[in-house]
Structure formats: structure tokens, C-alpha cells
Coordinates of C-alpha atoms in Angstrom, one line a residue:
M21 CA 17.9 -15.3 -13.4
K22 CA 19.0 -12.5 -15.9
I23 CA 16.9 -14.0 -18.6
M24 CA 13.9 -14.0 -16.4
K25 CA 14.5 -10.3 -15.5
L26 CA 14.9 -9.5 -19.2
R27 CA 11.6 -11.3 -20.0
T28 CA 9.8 -9.4 -17.2
I29 CA 11.1 -6.1 -18.5
L30 CA 10.2 -7.0 -22.1
N31 CA 6.7 -8.1 -21.0
A32 CA 6.2 -4.8 -19.2
V33 CA 7.4 -2.8 -22.2
I34 CA 5.0 -4.7 -24.5
G35 CA 2.1 -4.3 -22.1
F36 CA 2.6 -0.6 -21.7
S37 CA 3.1 -0.2 -25.4
L38 CA -0.2 -1.9 -26.1
L39 CA -2.0 0.2 -23.5
I40 CA -0.6 3.4 -25.1
A41 CA -1.6 2.2 -28.6
V42 CA -5.1 1.4 -27.5
W43 CA -5.4 4.7 -25.7
Q44 CA -4.3 6.6 -28.9
F45 CA -6.6 4.4 -31.1
I46 CA -9.6 5.2 -29.0
I47 CA -8.9 9.0 -29.3
V48 CA -8.5 8.7 -33.1
I49 CA -11.6 6.6 -33.6
G50 CA -13.7 8.6 -31.2
N51 CA -12.4 11.9 -32.5
Y52 CA -12.3 13.2 -28.9
D53 CA -11.3 16.8 -28.1
Q54 CA -7.8 16.7 -26.7
V55 CA -8.9 19.0 -23.9
L56 CA -11.5 16.5 -22.7
F57 CA -9.5 13.3 -23.4
P58 CA -5.7 14.1 -23.7
P59 CA -3.6 11.8 -25.9
P60 CA -0.5 10.1 -24.5
I61 CA 1.9 12.7 -25.9
K62 CA 0.0 15.5 -24.1
V63 CA 0.1 13.6 -20.8
W64 CA 3.8 13.0 -21.3
E65 CA 4.3 16.7 -21.8
G66 CA 2.3 17.3 -18.7
I67 CA 4.4 14.9 -16.6
L68 CA 7.6 16.7 -17.8
S69 CA 6.1 20.1 -16.9
L70 CA 5.2 18.9 -13.4
I71 CA 8.7 17.5 -13.0
Q72 CA 10.5 20.6 -14.3
D73 CA 8.6 23.1 -12.2
G74 CA 9.0 20.9 -9.0
T75 CA 5.2 20.6 -8.5
L76 CA 5.3 16.8 -8.8
Y77 CA 8.1 16.5 -6.3
T78 CA 6.5 18.8 -3.8
H79 CA 3.2 16.9 -3.8
F80 CA 4.8 13.5 -3.9
Q81 CA 7.0 14.3 -0.9
V82 CA 3.9 15.3 1.1
S83 CA 2.0 12.1 0.1
L84 CA 5.0 9.8 0.7
Y85 CA 5.5 11.3 4.2
R86 CA 1.8 10.7 5.1
F87 CA 1.8 7.3 3.6
L88 CA 4.9 6.1 5.5
A89 CA 3.7 7.6 8.8
G90 CA 0.3 5.9 8.5
Y91 CA 1.4 2.6 6.9
L92 CA 4.4 1.9 9.2
S93 CA 2.5 2.7 12.4
A94 CA -0.4 0.5 11.3
V95 CA 2.0 -2.4 10.4
I96 CA 3.8 -2.2 13.8
A97 CA 0.5 -2.0 15.8
A98 CA -1.2 -4.7 13.7
V99 CA 1.7 -7.2 13.8
L100 CA 2.2 -6.8 17.6
L101 CA -1.5 -7.1 18.3
G102 CA -1.9 -9.9 15.8
L103 CA 0.9 -11.9 17.4
I104 CA -0.7 -11.6 20.8
L105 CA -4.3 -12.3 19.6
G106 CA -3.2 -15.2 17.5
R107 CA -2.0 -16.9 20.7
L108 CA -5.2 -16.1 22.6
P109 CA -7.9 -17.8 20.5
L110 CA -10.7 -17.3 23.1
L111 CA -10.1 -13.5 23.1
W112 CA -9.8 -13.4 19.3
N113 CA -13.1 -15.3 18.9
V114 CA -14.7 -12.4 20.8
L115 CA -13.0 -9.6 18.9
D116 CA -13.1 -11.2 15.4
P117 CA -16.8 -10.3 14.7
V118 CA -16.0 -6.7 15.7
A119 CA -13.0 -6.6 13.3
Q120 CA -15.1 -8.2 10.5
I121 CA -17.7 -5.4 10.9
L122 CA -15.2 -2.6 11.0
R123 CA -12.9 -3.9 8.2
P124 CA -15.3 -3.3 5.2
V125 CA -16.0 0.3 6.3
S126 CA -14.2 2.7 4.0
P127 CA -11.7 4.9 6.0
I128 CA -13.2 7.8 4.1
A129 CA -16.5 7.2 5.9
W130 CA -14.7 8.1 9.1
S131 CA -13.3 11.4 7.7
P132 CA -16.0 13.7 9.3
F133 CA -15.1 12.3 12.8
I134 CA -11.4 12.3 12.0
V135 CA -11.4 16.0 11.0
L136 CA -13.4 16.9 14.1
W137 CA -11.0 15.0 16.4
F138 CA -7.7 15.8 14.7
G139 CA -8.3 19.0 12.8
I140 CA -6.9 19.6 9.3
G141 CA -3.4 19.0 8.0
D142 CA -1.3 15.8 7.8
I143 CA -2.9 14.0 10.8
P144 CA -6.3 13.2 9.2
A145 CA -4.6 11.7 6.2
I146 CA -2.3 9.7 8.3
V147 CA -5.2 8.3 10.4
I148 CA -7.1 7.3 7.2
I149 CA -4.0 5.5 6.0
F150 CA -3.6 3.8 9.4
I151 CA -7.2 2.5 9.3
A152 CA -6.8 1.3 5.7
A153 CA -3.6 -0.6 6.4
F154 CA -4.4 -1.9 9.9
F155 CA -7.0 -4.5 9.3
P156 CA -5.4 -6.4 6.4
V157 CA -2.2 -6.8 8.4
L158 CA -4.0 -7.7 11.6
L159 CA -6.1 -10.4 10.0
S160 CA -3.2 -11.9 8.1
T161 CA -1.0 -11.9 11.2
V162 CA -3.6 -13.6 13.4
S163 CA -4.3 -16.2 10.7
A164 CA -0.5 -16.7 10.2
V165 CA 0.1 -17.2 13.9
R166 CA -2.7 -19.8 14.1
K167 CA -1.1 -21.7 11.2
V168 CA 2.4 -22.0 12.8
D169 CA 3.7 -25.5 12.7
Q170 CA 3.1 -27.1 16.1
N171 CA 6.5 -28.8 15.9
Y172 CA 8.1 -25.3 16.3
L173 CA 6.1 -24.7 19.4
K174 CA 7.0 -28.1 20.8
V175 CA 10.7 -27.5 20.3
A176 CA 10.3 -24.0 21.9
Q177 CA 8.6 -25.6 24.9
N178 CA 11.4 -28.2 25.3
L179 CA 13.9 -25.4 25.2
E180 CA 11.8 -23.4 27.7
I181 CA 11.3 -20.5 25.3
K182 CA 8.3 -18.5 26.5
G183 CA 6.6 -15.1 26.5
F184 CA 8.0 -12.3 24.4
K185 CA 11.0 -14.4 23.3
L186 CA 8.7 -17.1 21.9
L187 CA 6.8 -14.5 19.9
T188 CA 9.8 -12.8 18.4
K189 CA 12.2 -15.8 18.0
I190 CA 9.8 -18.6 17.0
I191 CA 6.3 -17.5 16.0
F192 CA 7.1 -14.3 14.1
P193 CA 9.7 -15.8 11.8
A194 CA 7.5 -18.8 11.1
A195 CA 4.4 -16.6 10.4
F196 CA 6.2 -13.9 8.4
P197 CA 5.7 -15.4 4.9
Y198 CA 1.9 -15.3 5.5
I199 CA 2.1 -11.8 7.2
A200 CA 3.9 -10.6 4.1
N201 CA 0.7 -11.1 2.1
G202 CA -1.1 -8.7 4.4
L203 CA 1.7 -6.2 4.0
H204 CA 1.3 -6.2 0.2
I205 CA -2.5 -5.9 0.5
A206 CA -2.1 -3.0 3.0
V207 CA 0.2 -1.1 0.6
G208 CA -2.5 -1.1 -2.1
T209 CA -5.4 -0.1 0.1
A210 CA -3.4 2.5 2.1
W211 CA -2.1 4.2 -1.1
I212 CA -5.6 4.2 -2.6
F213 CA -7.2 5.8 0.4
L214 CA -4.4 8.2 0.9
V215 CA -5.1 9.7 -2.6
A216 CA -8.8 9.6 -2.0
G217 CA -8.4 11.4 1.3
E218 CA -6.3 14.0 -0.3
M219 CA -8.9 14.6 -3.0
V220 CA -11.5 15.2 -0.3
G221 CA -10.0 17.7 2.1
A222 CA -6.3 18.2 1.7
Q223 CA -4.4 21.2 0.4
S224 CA -1.4 19.3 -0.8
G225 CA -0.4 15.8 -2.0
L226 CA -1.0 13.9 -5.2
G227 CA -4.8 13.7 -4.6
Y228 CA -5.0 17.4 -4.3
L229 CA -2.8 17.8 -7.4
I230 CA -5.5 16.0 -9.4
I231 CA -8.4 18.0 -8.0
D232 CA -6.5 21.3 -8.5
A233 CA -5.7 20.3 -12.2
R234 CA -9.4 19.3 -12.7
N235 CA -10.6 22.7 -11.4
S236 CA -8.2 24.4 -13.9
M237 CA -9.5 22.1 -16.7
R238 CA -6.0 20.7 -17.2
L239 CA -7.0 17.1 -17.8
D240 CA -3.6 16.4 -19.2
L241 CA -2.2 17.1 -15.7
V242 CA -5.1 15.1 -14.2
M243 CA -4.0 12.1 -16.3
A244 CA -0.4 12.8 -15.5
G245 CA -1.2 12.6 -11.8
I246 CA -3.1 9.4 -12.3
V247 CA -0.2 7.8 -14.1
F248 CA 2.3 8.9 -11.4
I249 CA 0.0 7.6 -8.7
G250 CA -0.1 4.2 -10.4
I251 CA 3.7 4.0 -10.9
S252 CA 4.2 5.1 -7.2
G253 CA 1.9 2.4 -5.9
L254 CA 3.7 -0.2 -8.0
L255 CA 7.1 0.9 -6.7
L256 CA 5.9 0.9 -3.1
D257 CA 4.6 -2.7 -3.5
K258 CA 8.0 -3.7 -5.0
A259 CA 9.7 -2.1 -2.0
V260 CA 7.7 -4.3 0.3
G261 CA 8.7 -7.3 -1.8
V262 CA 12.4 -6.3 -1.4
F263 CA 12.0 -6.0 2.3
E264 CA 10.2 -9.4 2.4
A265 CA 13.1 -11.0 0.5
W266 CA 15.6 -9.4 2.8
I267 CA 13.9 -10.7 5.9
N268 CA 13.6 -14.2 4.4
R269 CA 17.4 -14.2 3.6
Q270 CA 18.2 -13.1 7.1
W271 CA 16.2 -16.1 8.5
G272 CA 17.6 -18.5 5.9
I273 CA 14.2 -19.1 4.2
G274 CA 14.8 -17.2 0.9
K275 CA 14.1 -18.7 -2.4
N276 CA 16.9 -20.5 -4.0

């Protein structure tokens, strides 16, 4: 296990080192102006300056609050609804076409209505994140429920386990490994649209940080914001993976 972790870390270091080398090579070969295409060292200095003056922490704190509020509420609503709809195939067959039409619509497309309905501030961003995360989790949950082993349901029937207890004690644990795929997808889409939403109409957050730096022609800070957004998204996805592993261990289905 330790060897595998060391290999993973080593591969990550090699990969990022190659990326930085290619980045620097393009700048040298293309002879780009550092103001228009900042080199890695300038971006690193920009990251340090954002950390030192507290700007990065302030904007990240706002973005993380919005993300967690929108993502967690979407996950709870989508899982509960998906567990129910997965057990009601006739109703789901009616609602599925509607979900398939709404799912590809970018949450940003709803922003004019969202701003009119909810005003400005944190709520519009939270609603956008909710929409972005809701459909991946809903669809994966419904699909997972419909794939539950029928032997589990027969045992539950013999034990007279019904209703809400059936959903929480039998169906949800059996379906969770498939639901987890939707959780990972939802993290990525929600984080992307959070930043996009903040770039459109917010006055704080990581998306706003990038727009503000662009308006000031500080492209080193723009790139610094992009790097931090990518790292944050990776860590959020890893956090979901840790939660998934913890749930699996609680139910005795963790990997050996």
C-alpha cells in the first residue's frame, strides 16, 4: 500500500514537472511577453502574494461556502428523490424525458431568471451549483436503484422490511457504490459552474478574483487563480472519495 502511494505521488510530481517544463519551453520558444503569458515563476510569485495578503483565503472561503451549500443540498434532494423514483418505474418513465431535456441545459443559461427571482449575492451562485449537481446525482441514483440485486429485495420482503426502512436499510446501501459515481461527476460540474457563475455576476469568490485580475491586466494572478481552482477541484473530488471509502467501510463493503 505504501509503495502504491509513493508511486502515485512520484507520478504526480513527474507529471506536474513535465507540465511546467513544457509551459516554460513554449514561453522561451515563442518569445512571449511575460505580461501576456506569465512564466511559472511569475505565477508562483502571484500565488504567494495572494496567500500573504489574505486575498486568496477570502475569496476561497466565499466560494467554498457557496459550493458546499449548493452541492450538499443538491445531493440530499437528488438522492432522496432518486431512491423514490427508482422504485416507481411508471412515474420515472414519465419524468425521465423531462430530466433528459433539462439536464444538458447549462445552469448559466438560467442565470437571468435566477437573478430576477433571488436577487444578487450568494443565493444565485448556490442555485446555479444546485442545478449543476442535481441531475448527475439524480440520474445515477435512479439507475443504481433499478440495478439493486433482486435477492436483497426478496430477503427484505421475507423479513417484512418495507417503506422508508427498505429504502434506507437495504436499497441505499446496495445502490451507494453506483450513486458515488454521480457524486464525483457532480463535484466537477458544480465546481466548474460555481467559478463560471462568479465570473459573470459576483463580487467575490475565485471566479471574481480571475475577472478582477484580468481587468487589472495582472495575468500572473489570473493564472494563479486558475491553478488554485484546479487544485481545489481535485481536493474536493478526493474528499468525496474519502467519504465514499468511509461509507463503504461502515457497511463492510470496503476494498481489501
